[in-house]
Amino acid sequence: MGYLWLTINLLVTQATPLTLGTNITKVSERASEQIQCIMQQQHQRFQLQYLPWRRAKYEVKQQRLDGYFTAVADPDIAKYATLSAPLFLENWYWFWRSDHTTKPDTRVRFGAVLGSHQADWFHANGYKLDVEVNSLEQLVQLLAIKRIDMLLADQEDFKLIQHNLKLADELFNQRFFRYVALGVYFANSLLEQQPDFLASFNQLAHHCASSPFALSANEQQKVIDLLLSAVTQLSNRSDIQAAVSMQNQQQLTIEAISLTDQQWIKEVASQQTGRANAMLNTDLSSSIASWQRSFNGLIAEVILTDNQGANVAISETTSDYWQGDETKFLGIFQQPRDYYLGPVEYDASSQRFLVHVSVPVINRQQHIGSLIVGLNIELALTEHD
């Protein structure tokens, strides 16, 4: 990333426009588009300006700025500001030259962009940076000419610069490190003046989200190799098929499903999960939860639905009862593949990154329901890269 980072000087009154900082990277373009959408929904004017990220952080501490972005969780600023819901995700990978060999007792030379989130991560985790430069393009060039041995970067950013520099794919190796959720740090002084602002912003952040964060083709194949066979075998179990068939025979109306869904959502929101707990305590849900635990944290949730997307069994409390309007249910219909693999989603409550894999429940060549599995994608890619 460049090191001119986004900043915010927010409205105290509706008459004063927001002042938003930006840079020239693709991240700022995506973030600016999303901020524009959110502020339009909130009927707040804004304008853009440049400001280095470290300066923005300092200005928030001094209460001269109302916020800055893009930002990752930072204990140092948490005393002065509160991080919003994510605007989007970055996909951090380690990169090194394919011909790199480490001799005994030779230290790996690391490089980073000055003031970047990666540089902060290196410093916070006790790494010595041999080189800090002003742009990722400079850093990639230093890696190519063997001035450094390894760098940490967003995969899309690295690939774009590699392409622009006409550097062959075979020149570099890469390994998944982690996903990073990027949001906005809003000054606590602002949030005290506008106590409803952050909740509204967070809700609109999801509404104004840019295109889904899709796995690369290589990552998708790793997930399928890791999970599809086991999920398909589970969907073929006789107790799974019997439970789905039994619920389908009830021929629940959409009105009845919608009413249960509304009641379920209210209960979960108020932490009075009577309906969810009743389903969790069934023998089938207990069996599914046991199957989930056998994957040692790799699987975060399992949802079994009928042919309309209503829950039949669950391994964890779900936010709603009806999955029928969600892509993880609809995605397994009318497509050539016999499974659906969704984008990366950030679960703010658990601070995990999930990918959903869905397969149809088939009985006598009839599609009678669906089995939806939420995968902890960071753990999957880290353990099986």
Short mmCIF file of C-alpha atoms in Angstrom, two decimals:
data_model
loop_
_atom_site.label_atom_id
_atom_site.label_comp_id
_atom_site.label_asym_id
_atom_site.label_seq_id
_atom_site.Cartn_x
_atom_site.Cartn_y
_atom_site.Cartn_z
CA MET A 1 0.00 0.00 0.00
CA GLY A 2 1.00 3.62 -0.39
CA TYR A 3 1.47 5.51 2.81
CA LEU A 4 -0.93 8.37 2.23
CA TRP A 5 -3.78 6.91 4.24
CA LEU A 6 -7.43 7.84 4.38
CA THR A 7 -8.56 10.28 7.06
CA ILE A 8 -11.83 11.71 8.18
CA ASN A 9 -12.95 15.03 9.57
CA LEU A 10 -16.60 14.41 10.26
CA LEU A 11 -19.68 16.54 10.50
CA VAL A 12 -20.63 17.95 13.85
CA THR A 13 -23.65 19.56 12.20
CA GLN A 14 -25.38 18.64 8.96
CA ALA A 15 -24.32 21.99 7.46
CA THR A 16 -20.59 21.23 7.64
CA PRO A 17 -19.24 18.78 5.03
CA LEU A 18 -17.17 15.78 5.99
CA THR A 19 -13.50 16.02 5.12
CA LEU A 20 -12.23 12.62 3.96
CA GLY A 21 -8.64 11.83 3.15
CA THR A 22 -7.70 9.48 0.33
CA ASN A 23 -4.72 8.04 -1.50
CA ILE A 24 -4.19 6.78 -5.05
CA THR A 25 -4.30 3.01 -4.45
CA LYS A 26 -7.11 0.66 -5.34
CA VAL A 27 -7.90 0.39 -1.62
CA SER A 28 -8.71 4.08 -1.39
CA GLU A 29 -10.87 3.85 -4.48
CA ARG A 30 -12.93 1.02 -3.00
CA ALA A 31 -13.07 2.65 0.42
CA SER A 32 -14.04 6.03 -1.05
CA GLU A 33 -16.87 4.49 -3.05
CA GLN A 34 -18.19 2.74 0.03
CA ILE A 35 -17.86 5.83 2.22
CA GLN A 36 -19.69 7.83 -0.45
CA CYS A 37 -22.55 5.31 -0.42
CA ILE A 38 -22.77 5.36 3.39
CA MET A 39 -22.71 9.14 3.66
CA GLN A 40 -25.34 9.52 0.95
CA GLN A 41 -27.59 7.16 2.90
CA GLN A 42 -26.95 9.28 6.01
CA HIS A 43 -27.56 12.52 4.02
CA GLN A 44 -24.17 13.93 4.98
CA ARG A 45 -21.96 15.98 2.65
CA PHE A 46 -18.24 15.28 2.40
CA GLN A 47 -15.03 16.25 0.60
CA LEU A 48 -11.64 14.55 0.12
CA GLN A 49 -8.11 15.53 1.12
CA TYR A 50 -4.69 13.88 1.48
CA LEU A 51 -3.02 13.23 4.82
CA PRO A 52 -0.32 10.70 5.78
CA TRP A 53 -1.74 7.87 7.86
CA ARG A 54 0.56 8.40 10.87
CA ARG A 55 -0.33 12.08 10.92
CA ALA A 56 -4.02 11.20 10.82
CA LYS A 57 -3.63 8.88 13.79
CA TYR A 58 -1.86 11.64 15.74
CA GLU A 59 -4.55 14.18 14.81
CA VAL A 60 -7.28 11.86 16.13
CA LYS A 61 -5.41 11.57 19.44
CA GLN A 62 -5.25 15.38 19.60
CA GLN A 63 -9.00 15.55 18.81
CA ARG A 64 -8.32 17.58 15.67
CA LEU A 65 -9.68 14.86 13.40
CA ASP A 66 -12.86 12.88 13.86
CA GLY A 67 -11.52 9.68 12.33
CA TYR A 68 -9.26 7.94 9.82
CA PHE A 69 -9.33 4.93 7.51
CA THR A 70 -8.49 2.40 6.21
CA ALA A 71 -7.58 0.96 9.59
CA VAL A 72 -6.94 -2.33 11.34
CA ALA A 73 -7.46 -3.00 15.04
CA ASP A 74 -4.80 -1.05 16.94
CA PRO A 75 -4.56 -1.12 20.77
CA ASP A 76 -2.70 2.20 20.75
CA ILE A 77 -5.59 4.13 19.20
CA ALA A 78 -8.37 2.25 21.03
CA LYS A 79 -8.12 4.73 23.93
CA TYR A 80 -9.13 7.57 21.65
CA ALA A 81 -11.26 6.03 18.89
CA THR A 82 -13.56 3.12 18.05
CA LEU A 83 -13.18 0.87 15.00
CA SER A 84 -16.18 0.53 12.69
CA ALA A 85 -17.49 -2.58 10.99
CA PRO A 86 -15.21 -3.67 8.12
CA LEU A 87 -15.50 -1.84 4.81
CA PHE A 88 -13.69 -4.68 3.01
CA LEU A 89 -11.05 -7.34 3.47
CA GLU A 90 -7.42 -7.69 2.50
CA ASN A 91 -5.80 -11.05 1.78
CA TRP A 92 -2.25 -11.00 3.20
CA TYR A 93 0.31 -13.38 1.73
CA TRP A 94 4.02 -13.90 2.25
CA PHE A 95 6.03 -13.51 -0.99
CA TRP A 96 9.62 -14.60 -1.69
CA ARG A 97 11.75 -15.45 -4.72
CA SER A 98 11.41 -18.97 -6.08
CA ASP A 99 15.21 -19.36 -6.19
CA HIS A 100 15.75 -18.14 -2.64
CA THR A 101 17.82 -20.46 -0.46
CA THR A 102 18.63 -19.73 3.17
CA LYS A 103 22.11 -20.65 4.30
CA PRO A 104 22.68 -21.83 7.89
CA ASP A 105 22.73 -18.94 10.38
CA THR A 106 21.61 -16.48 7.68
CA ARG A 107 18.86 -14.08 8.77
CA VAL A 108 15.92 -13.50 6.43
CA ARG A 109 15.79 -9.88 5.24
CA PHE A 110 12.31 -8.37 5.45
CA GLY A 111 10.94 -5.26 3.77
CA ALA A 112 7.74 -3.22 4.11
CA VAL A 113 6.11 -0.02 2.94
CA LEU A 114 6.79 2.83 5.37
CA GLY A 115 3.76 3.47 7.58
CA SER A 116 1.75 0.54 6.19
CA HIS A 117 -0.31 -1.91 8.22
CA GLN A 118 2.20 -4.61 7.32
CA ALA A 119 5.05 -2.47 8.70
CA ASP A 120 3.10 -2.00 11.92
CA TRP A 121 2.55 -5.77 12.12
CA PHE A 122 6.30 -6.40 11.72
CA HIS A 123 7.17 -3.90 14.46
CA ALA A 124 4.45 -5.17 16.84
CA ASN A 125 5.65 -8.77 16.45
CA GLY A 126 9.34 -8.13 17.01
CA TYR A 127 10.59 -8.38 13.41
CA LYS A 128 13.51 -6.25 12.27
CA LEU A 129 12.78 -4.54 8.96
CA ASP A 130 15.86 -4.22 6.78
CA VAL A 131 14.15 -1.90 4.30
CA GLU A 132 11.17 0.49 4.50
CA VAL A 133 10.25 2.22 1.25
CA ASN A 134 7.56 4.57 0.02
CA SER A 135 5.58 2.22 -2.22
CA LEU A 136 4.80 -1.43 -2.79
CA GLU A 137 6.14 -1.11 -6.34
CA GLN A 138 9.58 -0.23 -4.93
CA LEU A 139 9.34 -3.14 -2.51
CA VAL A 140 8.49 -5.68 -5.22
CA GLN A 141 11.42 -4.43 -7.30
CA LEU A 142 13.76 -4.90 -4.32
CA LEU A 143 12.50 -8.46 -3.91
CA ALA A 144 13.02 -9.14 -7.61
CA ILE A 145 16.66 -7.97 -7.50
CA LYS A 146 17.36 -9.86 -4.22
CA ARG A 147 17.81 -6.80 -2.01
CA ILE A 148 15.28 -8.34 0.40
CA ASP A 149 14.24 -11.97 0.91
CA MET A 150 10.58 -11.74 1.91
CA LEU A 151 7.68 -9.32 2.12
CA LEU A 152 4.09 -9.34 3.33
CA ALA A 153 1.40 -7.82 1.10
CA ASP A 154 -2.21 -7.98 -0.01
CA GLN A 155 -2.31 -10.63 -2.71
CA GLU A 156 -4.29 -8.53 -5.20
CA ASP A 157 -1.98 -5.54 -4.75
CA PHE A 158 1.13 -7.67 -5.24
CA LYS A 159 -0.22 -9.38 -8.35
CA LEU A 160 -1.26 -6.07 -9.90
CA ILE A 161 2.20 -4.56 -9.40
CA GLN A 162 3.91 -7.75 -10.54
CA HIS A 163 1.87 -7.56 -13.75
CA ASN A 164 2.66 -3.87 -14.25
CA LEU A 165 6.38 -4.57 -13.78
CA LYS A 166 6.18 -7.51 -16.23
CA LEU A 167 7.62 -9.95 -13.69
CA ALA A 168 6.86 -13.61 -14.39
CA ASP A 169 4.73 -15.65 -11.96
CA GLU A 170 7.50 -18.24 -11.80
CA LEU A 171 9.81 -15.69 -10.19
CA PHE A 172 7.95 -15.75 -6.84
CA ASN A 173 6.54 -18.18 -4.30
CA GLN A 174 3.67 -17.25 -2.04
CA ARG A 175 1.96 -18.52 1.10
CA PHE A 176 -1.31 -17.45 2.75
CA PHE A 177 -0.89 -15.59 6.04
CA ARG A 178 -4.22 -14.05 7.15
CA TYR A 179 -7.23 -12.00 6.19
CA VAL A 180 -7.40 -8.44 7.50
CA ALA A 181 -10.63 -6.49 7.99
CA LEU A 182 -10.24 -2.79 7.20
CA GLY A 183 -12.57 -0.21 8.71
CA VAL A 184 -12.76 3.32 10.05
CA TYR A 185 -11.52 4.54 13.44
CA PHE A 186 -13.98 7.18 14.68
CA ALA A 187 -12.86 9.47 17.49
CA ASN A 188 -14.64 8.77 20.77
CA SER A 189 -15.23 12.49 21.19
CA LEU A 190 -17.31 12.46 18.00
CA LEU A 191 -19.25 9.36 19.08
CA GLU A 192 -20.09 11.00 22.39
CA GLN A 193 -21.60 13.92 20.49
CA GLN A 194 -23.43 11.64 18.02
CA PRO A 195 -24.23 8.45 19.98
CA ASP A 196 -26.28 6.90 17.15
CA PHE A 197 -23.73 7.55 14.44
CA LEU A 198 -21.60 4.41 14.68
CA ALA A 199 -24.53 1.96 14.79
CA SER A 200 -26.00 3.61 11.70
CA PHE A 201 -22.63 3.64 9.94
CA ASN A 202 -22.02 -0.05 10.68
CA GLN A 203 -25.42 -1.06 9.37
CA LEU A 204 -24.90 0.94 6.18
CA ALA A 205 -21.36 -0.44 5.78
CA HIS A 206 -22.87 -3.86 5.18
CA HIS A 207 -25.54 -2.42 2.89
CA CYS A 208 -22.97 -0.47 0.86
CA ALA A 209 -20.41 -3.28 0.74
CA SER A 210 -18.49 -3.61 -2.52
CA SER A 211 -18.34 -6.84 -4.52
CA PRO A 212 -17.94 -10.01 -2.44
CA PHE A 213 -14.46 -11.04 -1.42
CA ALA A 214 -14.00 -14.11 -3.62
CA LEU A 215 -11.45 -16.84 -3.09
CA SER A 216 -8.85 -17.30 -5.81
CA ALA A 217 -9.18 -20.38 -8.02
CA ASN A 218 -6.34 -22.04 -6.14
CA GLU A 219 -7.94 -21.32 -2.76
CA GLN A 220 -11.32 -22.58 -3.96
CA GLN A 221 -9.74 -25.86 -5.03
CA LYS A 222 -8.09 -26.27 -1.63
CA VAL A 223 -11.46 -25.83 0.10
CA ILE A 224 -13.16 -28.33 -2.19
CA ASP A 225 -10.36 -30.90 -1.76
CA LEU A 226 -10.51 -30.44 1.99
CA LEU A 227 -14.25 -30.47 2.64
CA LEU A 228 -16.56 -31.44 -0.22
CA SER A 229 -16.30 -35.21 0.17
CA ALA A 230 -16.99 -35.11 3.92
CA VAL A 231 -19.95 -32.72 3.52
CA THR A 232 -21.46 -34.82 0.73
CA GLN A 233 -21.15 -37.98 2.85
CA LEU A 234 -22.91 -36.21 5.72
CA SER A 235 -25.77 -35.14 3.43
CA ASN A 236 -26.28 -38.79 2.39
CA ARG A 237 -26.77 -40.06 5.95
CA SER A 238 -30.13 -41.76 6.48
CA ASP A 239 -31.02 -39.73 9.60
CA ILE A 240 -30.34 -36.48 7.69
CA GLN A 241 -32.55 -37.49 4.81
CA ALA A 242 -35.32 -38.80 7.08
CA ALA A 243 -35.49 -35.55 9.08
CA VAL A 244 -35.63 -33.40 5.94
CA SER A 245 -38.30 -35.60 4.37
CA MET A 246 -40.39 -35.47 7.55
CA GLN A 247 -40.30 -31.66 7.66
CA ASN A 248 -41.11 -31.40 3.95
CA GLN A 249 -44.22 -33.52 4.56
CA GLN A 250 -45.54 -30.81 6.87
CA GLN A 251 -45.78 -28.52 3.82
CA LEU A 252 -45.13 -25.39 5.84
CA THR A 253 -46.50 -22.24 4.24
CA ILE A 254 -44.23 -19.27 3.55
CA GLU A 255 -46.38 -17.27 5.98
CA ALA A 256 -45.75 -19.79 8.78
CA ILE A 257 -42.02 -19.90 8.00
CA SER A 258 -41.84 -16.10 7.96
CA LEU A 259 -43.61 -15.84 11.33
CA THR A 260 -41.23 -18.35 12.92
CA ASP A 261 -38.30 -16.54 11.33
CA GLN A 262 -39.37 -13.20 12.82
CA GLN A 263 -39.83 -14.74 16.27
CA TRP A 264 -36.48 -16.55 16.01
CA ILE A 265 -34.63 -13.35 15.06
CA LYS A 266 -36.21 -11.42 17.96
CA GLU A 267 -35.27 -14.13 20.42
CA VAL A 268 -31.66 -14.26 19.23
CA ALA A 269 -31.40 -10.46 19.38
CA SER A 270 -32.67 -10.47 22.99
CA GLN A 271 -30.58 -13.54 23.92
CA GLN A 272 -33.74 -15.49 24.72
CA THR A 273 -33.11 -18.30 22.27
CA GLY A 274 -35.97 -20.64 23.12
CA ARG A 275 -36.65 -21.83 19.58
CA ALA A 276 -32.98 -22.13 18.69
CA ASN A 277 -32.20 -24.02 21.91
CA ALA A 278 -35.09 -26.41 21.30
CA MET A 279 -33.64 -27.26 17.88
CA LEU A 280 -30.08 -27.47 19.23
CA ASN A 281 -31.20 -30.05 21.81
CA THR A 282 -32.57 -32.53 19.26
CA ASP A 283 -30.67 -35.77 18.66
CA LEU A 284 -29.95 -34.81 15.06
CA SER A 285 -28.53 -31.39 15.96
CA SER A 286 -26.38 -33.01 18.65
CA SER A 287 -25.09 -35.52 16.10
CA ILE A 288 -24.28 -32.75 13.61
CA ALA A 289 -22.50 -30.77 16.34
CA SER A 290 -20.42 -33.86 17.15
CA TRP A 291 -19.50 -34.17 13.46
CA GLN A 292 -18.45 -30.51 13.48
CA ARG A 293 -16.23 -30.93 16.55
CA SER A 294 -14.33 -33.74 14.86
CA PHE A 295 -12.78 -31.11 12.56
CA ASN A 296 -11.01 -29.38 15.48
CA GLY A 297 -12.28 -25.84 14.86
CA LEU A 298 -12.06 -25.95 11.08
CA ILE A 299 -15.86 -25.94 10.77
CA ALA A 300 -17.71 -23.09 12.47
CA GLU A 301 -21.35 -24.04 11.83
CA VAL A 302 -23.58 -26.60 10.13
CA ILE A 303 -27.16 -25.85 9.00
CA LEU A 304 -29.56 -28.44 7.60
CA THR A 305 -32.63 -27.05 5.81
CA ASP A 306 -35.77 -28.37 4.15
CA ASN A 307 -36.71 -27.71 0.53
CA GLN A 308 -37.81 -24.15 1.36
CA GLY A 309 -34.71 -23.17 3.31
CA ALA A 310 -36.21 -23.50 6.81
CA ASN A 311 -33.92 -24.92 9.49
CA VAL A 312 -34.24 -28.63 10.25
CA ALA A 313 -31.13 -29.06 12.44
CA ILE A 314 -28.26 -26.80 13.49
CA SER A 315 -24.90 -27.21 15.21
CA GLU A 316 -24.80 -23.63 16.52
CA THR A 317 -27.43 -20.94 17.12
CA THR A 318 -28.18 -19.27 13.78
CA SER A 319 -29.12 -15.60 13.42
CA ASP A 320 -32.33 -16.57 11.59
CA TYR A 321 -34.59 -19.55 11.01
CA TRP A 322 -35.11 -19.19 7.26
CA GLN A 323 -32.14 -19.47 4.89
CA GLY A 324 -34.35 -19.54 1.79
CA ASP A 325 -33.55 -15.98 0.70
CA GLU A 326 -29.77 -16.35 1.11
CA THR A 327 -27.25 -17.27 -1.57
CA LYS A 328 -25.84 -20.11 0.52
CA PHE A 329 -29.24 -21.84 0.04
CA LEU A 330 -30.20 -20.51 -3.40
CA GLY A 331 -26.69 -21.02 -4.80
CA ILE A 332 -27.06 -24.80 -5.15
CA PHE A 333 -29.98 -24.48 -7.58
CA GLN A 334 -29.76 -23.96 -11.34
CA GLN A 335 -25.99 -24.29 -11.70
CA PRO A 336 -23.80 -26.94 -13.33
CA ARG A 337 -21.86 -27.83 -10.14
CA ASP A 338 -23.29 -30.05 -7.41
CA TYR A 339 -22.14 -27.64 -4.69
CA TYR A 340 -22.02 -23.92 -3.90
CA LEU A 341 -18.90 -22.17 -2.58
CA GLY A 342 -19.51 -18.66 -1.30
CA PRO A 343 -17.29 -15.59 -0.80
CA VAL A 344 -15.30 -14.79 2.33
CA GLU A 345 -17.51 -13.23 5.02
CA TYR A 346 -16.41 -11.53 8.21
CA ASP A 347 -18.32 -12.57 11.32
CA ALA A 348 -17.95 -9.58 13.64
CA SER A 349 -19.32 -11.37 16.71
CA SER A 350 -16.70 -14.15 16.58
CA GLN A 351 -14.08 -12.13 14.63
CA ARG A 352 -13.70 -15.06 12.22
CA PHE A 353 -13.61 -15.19 8.44
CA LEU A 354 -16.04 -17.78 7.07
CA VAL A 355 -16.74 -19.37 3.71
CA HIS A 356 -19.95 -21.35 3.24
CA VAL A 357 -20.05 -24.61 1.32
CA SER A 358 -23.54 -25.87 0.42
CA VAL A 359 -24.60 -29.21 -1.07
CA PRO A 360 -28.08 -30.49 -1.92
CA VAL A 361 -29.67 -33.24 0.15
CA ILE A 362 -30.71 -35.78 -2.50
CA ASN A 363 -33.22 -38.61 -2.04
CA ARG A 364 -34.30 -40.78 -4.97
CA GLN A 365 -32.77 -38.24 -7.35
CA GLN A 366 -34.92 -35.50 -5.84
CA HIS A 367 -33.49 -32.34 -4.28
CA ILE A 368 -35.24 -32.36 -0.89
CA GLY A 369 -33.12 -29.92 1.13
CA SER A 370 -29.69 -28.42 1.65
CA LEU A 371 -26.70 -28.86 3.94
CA ILE A 372 -24.75 -25.65 4.60
CA VAL A 373 -21.32 -25.73 6.26
CA GLY A 374 -19.44 -22.64 7.46
CA LEU A 375 -15.67 -23.06 7.16
CA ASN A 376 -13.06 -21.11 9.11
CA ILE A 377 -11.20 -20.12 5.96
CA GLU A 378 -8.08 -18.73 7.66
CA LEU A 379 -7.55 -22.00 9.49
CA ALA A 380 -8.23 -23.99 6.33
CA LEU A 381 -5.72 -22.09 4.21
CA THR A 382 -3.10 -21.90 6.94
CA GLU A 383 -3.15 -25.59 7.75
CA HIS A 384 -3.44 -26.83 4.18
CA ASP A 385 -1.51 -24.27 2.11
#
